Amino acid sequence: TESAAVAALVTCRIGFANGELTLAKSWSAACRAAMVSANILFLVATAGLLGWVLIFEQIPMHLAAGVQSLTTD
């Protein structure tokens, strides 16, 4: 992680030195990165909520009982 941070800083410095990177472009990139991170966090939170609902309603146990009722020993 430290090497990634150093690489990002070096890249930003080179971009600013060459004139290819401006404050407006870096702000736009930061906003896009924040939106992507928010989307991923939303997906993780939704998956956690779905897992909680499945366990609370005991759906996996009901499904397992249904499959077991189809077979005999």
Short mmCIF file of N, CA, C and O in Angstrom, two decimals:
data_model
loop_
_atom_site.label_atom_id
_atom_site.label_comp_id
_atom_site.label_asym_id
_atom_site.label_seq_id
_atom_site.Cartn_x
_atom_site.Cartn_y
_atom_site.Cartn_z
N THR A 1 0.82 -1.20 0.00
CA THR A 1 0.00 0.00 0.00
C THR A 1 0.86 1.26 0.00
O THR A 1 0.50 2.24 -0.63
N GLU A 2 1.98 1.20 0.71
CA GLU A 2 2.85 2.37 0.74
C GLU A 2 3.46 2.61 -0.64
O GLU A 2 3.58 3.76 -1.07
N SER A 3 3.83 1.55 -1.32
CA SER A 3 4.42 1.72 -2.65
C SER A 3 3.38 2.26 -3.64
O SER A 3 3.72 3.04 -4.53
N ALA A 4 2.11 1.88 -3.47
CA ALA A 4 1.06 2.42 -4.33
C ALA A 4 0.86 3.91 -4.09
O ALA A 4 0.65 4.69 -5.04
N ALA A 5 0.94 4.33 -2.84
CA ALA A 5 0.81 5.76 -2.53
C ALA A 5 1.97 6.55 -3.11
O ALA A 5 1.78 7.64 -3.67
N VAL A 6 3.17 6.00 -3.01
CA VAL A 6 4.34 6.68 -3.58
C VAL A 6 4.21 6.76 -5.09
O VAL A 6 4.49 7.80 -5.70
N ALA A 7 3.76 5.69 -5.71
CA ALA A 7 3.59 5.69 -7.17
C ALA A 7 2.54 6.72 -7.59
O ALA A 7 2.71 7.41 -8.60
N ALA A 8 1.46 6.85 -6.84
CA ALA A 8 0.43 7.83 -7.16
C ALA A 8 0.97 9.25 -7.03
O ALA A 8 0.70 10.11 -7.87
N LEU A 9 1.74 9.50 -5.98
CA LEU A 9 2.32 10.83 -5.81
C LEU A 9 3.32 11.18 -6.90
O LEU A 9 3.33 12.30 -7.42
N VAL A 10 4.14 10.21 -7.28
CA VAL A 10 5.11 10.44 -8.34
C VAL A 10 4.39 10.70 -9.67
O VAL A 10 4.76 11.61 -10.43
N THR A 11 3.35 9.95 -9.93
CA THR A 11 2.58 10.14 -11.16
C THR A 11 1.93 11.52 -11.19
O THR A 11 1.94 12.19 -12.22
N CYS A 12 1.37 11.95 -10.06
CA CYS A 12 0.77 13.28 -10.00
C CYS A 12 1.82 14.36 -10.22
O CYS A 12 1.59 15.34 -10.95
N ARG A 13 2.96 14.19 -9.61
CA ARG A 13 4.03 15.19 -9.77
C ARG A 13 4.48 15.27 -11.22
O ARG A 13 4.67 16.36 -11.76
N ILE A 14 4.64 14.14 -11.87
CA ILE A 14 5.05 14.13 -13.28
C ILE A 14 3.96 14.76 -14.13
O ILE A 14 4.24 15.53 -15.05
N GLY A 15 2.70 14.43 -13.85
CA GLY A 15 1.60 15.00 -14.62
C GLY A 15 1.52 16.51 -14.49
O GLY A 15 1.29 17.22 -15.47
N PHE A 16 1.70 17.03 -13.26
CA PHE A 16 1.68 18.48 -13.07
C PHE A 16 2.89 19.14 -13.72
O PHE A 16 2.79 20.23 -14.28
N ALA A 17 4.05 18.47 -13.66
CA ALA A 17 5.28 19.03 -14.24
C ALA A 17 5.17 19.11 -15.75
O ALA A 17 5.65 20.08 -16.36
N ASN A 18 4.55 18.12 -16.38
CA ASN A 18 4.41 18.12 -17.83
C ASN A 18 3.27 19.00 -18.31
O ASN A 18 3.16 19.26 -19.51
N GLY A 19 2.42 19.43 -17.40
CA GLY A 19 1.30 20.26 -17.78
C GLY A 19 0.09 19.49 -18.26
O GLY A 19 -0.90 20.07 -18.70
N GLU A 20 0.16 18.17 -18.24
CA GLU A 20 -0.96 17.34 -18.68
C GLU A 20 -2.03 17.22 -17.60
O GLU A 20 -3.18 16.91 -17.90
N LEU A 21 -1.68 17.45 -16.35
CA LEU A 21 -2.60 17.32 -15.24
C LEU A 21 -2.83 18.70 -14.62
O LEU A 21 -1.88 19.40 -14.28
N THR A 22 -4.08 19.07 -14.52
CA THR A 22 -4.44 20.34 -13.89
C THR A 22 -5.27 20.05 -12.65
O THR A 22 -5.68 18.91 -12.41
N LEU A 23 -5.53 21.09 -11.86
CA LEU A 23 -6.35 20.91 -10.67
C LEU A 23 -7.77 20.51 -11.04
O LEU A 23 -8.39 19.70 -10.35
N ALA A 24 -8.28 21.04 -12.14
CA ALA A 24 -9.63 20.68 -12.58
C ALA A 24 -9.70 19.21 -12.97
O ALA A 24 -10.66 18.51 -12.61
N LYS A 25 -8.70 18.73 -13.69
CA LYS A 25 -8.69 17.32 -14.08
C LYS A 25 -8.52 16.40 -12.87
O LYS A 25 -9.14 15.34 -12.80
N SER A 26 -7.67 16.82 -11.93
CA SER A 26 -7.47 15.98 -10.75
C SER A 26 -8.73 15.97 -9.88
O SER A 26 -9.08 14.94 -9.30
N TRP A 27 -9.46 17.11 -9.79
CA TRP A 27 -10.72 17.15 -9.05
C TRP A 27 -11.76 16.24 -9.72
O TRP A 27 -12.48 15.52 -9.04
N SER A 28 -11.82 16.28 -11.04
CA SER A 28 -12.76 15.42 -11.77
C SER A 28 -12.44 13.94 -11.55
O SER A 28 -13.35 13.13 -11.33
N ALA A 29 -11.18 13.60 -11.56
CA ALA A 29 -10.78 12.21 -11.32
C ALA A 29 -11.11 11.78 -9.90
O ALA A 29 -11.56 10.65 -9.66
N ALA A 30 -10.92 12.69 -8.93
CA ALA A 30 -11.24 12.36 -7.54
C ALA A 30 -12.75 12.16 -7.37
O ALA A 30 -13.18 11.26 -6.63
N CYS A 31 -13.55 12.97 -8.04
CA CYS A 31 -15.01 12.81 -7.97
C CYS A 31 -15.45 11.49 -8.59
O CYS A 31 -16.32 10.80 -8.04
N ARG A 32 -14.86 11.12 -9.71
CA ARG A 32 -15.20 9.83 -10.34
C ARG A 32 -14.80 8.68 -9.44
O ARG A 32 -15.54 7.70 -9.30
N ALA A 33 -13.64 8.77 -8.81
CA ALA A 33 -13.19 7.71 -7.91
C ALA A 33 -14.12 7.59 -6.71
O ALA A 33 -14.42 6.49 -6.25
N ALA A 34 -14.58 8.73 -6.20
CA ALA A 34 -15.52 8.70 -5.07
C ALA A 34 -16.84 8.06 -5.48
O ALA A 34 -17.44 7.31 -4.69
N MET A 35 -17.32 8.33 -6.67
CA MET A 35 -18.56 7.72 -7.14
C MET A 35 -18.42 6.21 -7.30
O MET A 35 -19.31 5.45 -6.92
N VAL A 36 -17.30 5.77 -7.83
CA VAL A 36 -17.07 4.32 -7.98
C VAL A 36 -16.99 3.66 -6.61
O VAL A 36 -17.58 2.60 -6.38
N SER A 37 -16.31 4.30 -5.67
CA SER A 37 -16.21 3.75 -4.32
C SER A 37 -17.58 3.69 -3.65
O SER A 37 -17.89 2.72 -2.95
N ALA A 38 -18.40 4.71 -3.86
CA ALA A 38 -19.74 4.72 -3.29
C ALA A 38 -20.60 3.62 -3.88
O ALA A 38 -21.37 2.97 -3.15
N ASN A 39 -20.48 3.38 -5.17
CA ASN A 39 -21.23 2.29 -5.80
C ASN A 39 -20.82 0.94 -5.24
O ASN A 39 -21.68 0.09 -4.96
N ILE A 40 -19.54 0.72 -5.07
CA ILE A 40 -19.06 -0.54 -4.52
C ILE A 40 -19.53 -0.71 -3.07
O ILE A 40 -19.98 -1.79 -2.67
N LEU A 41 -19.47 0.37 -2.29
CA LEU A 41 -19.93 0.30 -0.91
C LEU A 41 -21.42 0.01 -0.84
O LEU A 41 -21.87 -0.75 0.01
N PHE A 42 -22.20 0.58 -1.75
CA PHE A 42 -23.63 0.31 -1.80
C PHE A 42 -23.89 -1.17 -2.10
O PHE A 42 -24.76 -1.79 -1.48
N LEU A 43 -23.14 -1.74 -3.04
CA LEU A 43 -23.31 -3.16 -3.36
C LEU A 43 -22.96 -4.05 -2.16
O LEU A 43 -23.68 -5.02 -1.87
N VAL A 44 -21.90 -3.73 -1.46
CA VAL A 44 -21.50 -4.52 -0.30
C VAL A 44 -22.55 -4.41 0.81
O VAL A 44 -22.92 -5.42 1.44
N ALA A 45 -23.05 -3.20 1.04
CA ALA A 45 -24.07 -3.01 2.08
C ALA A 45 -25.36 -3.74 1.72
O ALA A 45 -26.00 -4.35 2.58
N THR A 46 -25.75 -3.69 0.46
CA THR A 46 -26.96 -4.38 0.02
C THR A 46 -26.80 -5.89 0.16
O THR A 46 -27.74 -6.57 0.58
N ALA A 47 -25.64 -6.41 -0.16
CA ALA A 47 -25.40 -7.84 0.01
C ALA A 47 -25.46 -8.24 1.47
O ALA A 47 -26.01 -9.30 1.82
N GLY A 48 -24.93 -7.40 2.34
CA GLY A 48 -25.00 -7.69 3.77
C GLY A 48 -26.43 -7.68 4.28
O GLY A 48 -26.83 -8.54 5.07
N LEU A 49 -27.23 -6.73 3.81
CA LEU A 49 -28.63 -6.67 4.19
C LEU A 49 -29.39 -7.89 3.68
O LEU A 49 -30.20 -8.48 4.41
N LEU A 50 -29.13 -8.29 2.45
CA LEU A 50 -29.78 -9.48 1.90
C LEU A 50 -29.41 -10.72 2.71
O LEU A 50 -30.27 -11.56 3.01
N GLY A 51 -28.14 -10.84 3.08
CA GLY A 51 -27.72 -11.97 3.91
C GLY A 51 -28.43 -12.00 5.24
O GLY A 51 -28.86 -13.06 5.72
N TRP A 52 -28.58 -10.82 5.86
CA TRP A 52 -29.27 -10.75 7.14
C TRP A 52 -30.73 -11.17 7.00
O TRP A 52 -31.25 -11.93 7.82
N VAL A 53 -31.41 -10.70 5.95
CA VAL A 53 -32.82 -11.06 5.74
C VAL A 53 -32.96 -12.56 5.51
O VAL A 53 -33.88 -13.20 6.04
N LEU A 54 -32.07 -13.13 4.72
CA LEU A 54 -32.13 -14.57 4.46
C LEU A 54 -31.98 -15.37 5.75
O LEU A 54 -32.72 -16.33 5.99
N ILE A 55 -31.04 -14.99 6.59
CA ILE A 55 -30.84 -15.69 7.85
C ILE A 55 -31.99 -15.46 8.81
O ILE A 55 -32.46 -16.38 9.48
N PHE A 56 -32.48 -14.22 8.89
CA PHE A 56 -33.57 -13.90 9.81
C PHE A 56 -34.84 -14.68 9.45
O PHE A 56 -35.55 -15.16 10.33
N GLU A 57 -35.11 -14.82 8.17
CA GLU A 57 -36.30 -15.54 7.73
C GLU A 57 -36.05 -17.05 7.61
O GLU A 57 -36.96 -17.80 7.23
N GLN A 58 -34.84 -17.50 7.88
CA GLN A 58 -34.44 -18.91 7.84
C GLN A 58 -34.71 -19.56 6.48
O GLN A 58 -35.09 -20.72 6.38
N ILE A 59 -34.48 -18.81 5.44
CA ILE A 59 -34.71 -19.32 4.09
C ILE A 59 -33.75 -20.45 3.73
O ILE A 59 -34.18 -21.45 3.15
N PRO A 60 -32.46 -20.36 4.05
CA PRO A 60 -31.59 -21.49 3.72
C PRO A 60 -32.02 -22.80 4.39
O PRO A 60 -31.95 -23.87 3.77
N MET A 61 -32.51 -22.72 5.62
CA MET A 61 -32.95 -23.94 6.32
C MET A 61 -34.21 -24.50 5.67
O MET A 61 -34.36 -25.72 5.55
N HIS A 62 -35.10 -23.63 5.25
CA HIS A 62 -36.31 -24.10 4.57
C HIS A 62 -35.97 -24.75 3.23
O HIS A 62 -36.56 -25.77 2.85
N LEU A 63 -35.03 -24.17 2.50
CA LEU A 63 -34.62 -24.76 1.23
C LEU A 63 -33.96 -26.12 1.44
O LEU A 63 -34.21 -27.08 0.70
N ALA A 64 -33.12 -26.23 2.47
CA ALA A 64 -32.45 -27.50 2.75
C ALA A 64 -33.48 -28.56 3.14
O ALA A 64 -33.39 -29.71 2.71
N ALA A 65 -34.48 -28.17 3.93
CA ALA A 65 -35.52 -29.13 4.32
C ALA A 65 -36.32 -29.56 3.09
O ALA A 65 -36.69 -30.74 2.98
N GLY A 66 -36.59 -28.65 2.18
CA GLY A 66 -37.31 -29.00 0.96
C GLY A 66 -36.53 -29.97 0.09
O GLY A 66 -37.08 -30.92 -0.47
N VAL A 67 -35.23 -29.76 -0.02
CA VAL A 67 -34.41 -30.68 -0.83
C VAL A 67 -34.31 -32.04 -0.15
O VAL A 67 -34.38 -33.09 -0.80
N GLN A 68 -34.20 -32.05 1.17
CA GLN A 68 -34.11 -33.32 1.89
C GLN A 68 -35.42 -34.10 1.81
O GLN A 68 -35.41 -35.32 1.82
N SER A 69 -36.53 -33.42 1.70
CA SER A 69 -37.81 -34.12 1.60
C SER A 69 -37.98 -34.81 0.24
O SER A 69 -38.81 -35.70 0.10
N LEU A 70 -37.17 -34.42 -0.73
CA LEU A 70 -37.26 -35.05 -2.05
C LEU A 70 -36.55 -36.39 -2.12
O LEU A 70 -36.77 -37.17 -3.03
N THR A 71 -35.65 -36.62 -1.18
CA THR A 71 -34.86 -37.86 -1.20
C THR A 71 -35.19 -38.72 0.01
O THR A 71 -35.70 -38.25 1.02
N THR A 72 -34.89 -39.99 -0.13
CA THR A 72 -35.03 -40.91 0.99
C THR A 72 -33.72 -41.64 1.20
O THR A 72 -32.92 -41.81 0.28
N ASP A 73 -33.52 -42.11 2.41
CA ASP A 73 -32.28 -42.85 2.71
C ASP A 73 -32.39 -44.28 2.32
O ASP A 73 -33.22 -45.04 2.44
#
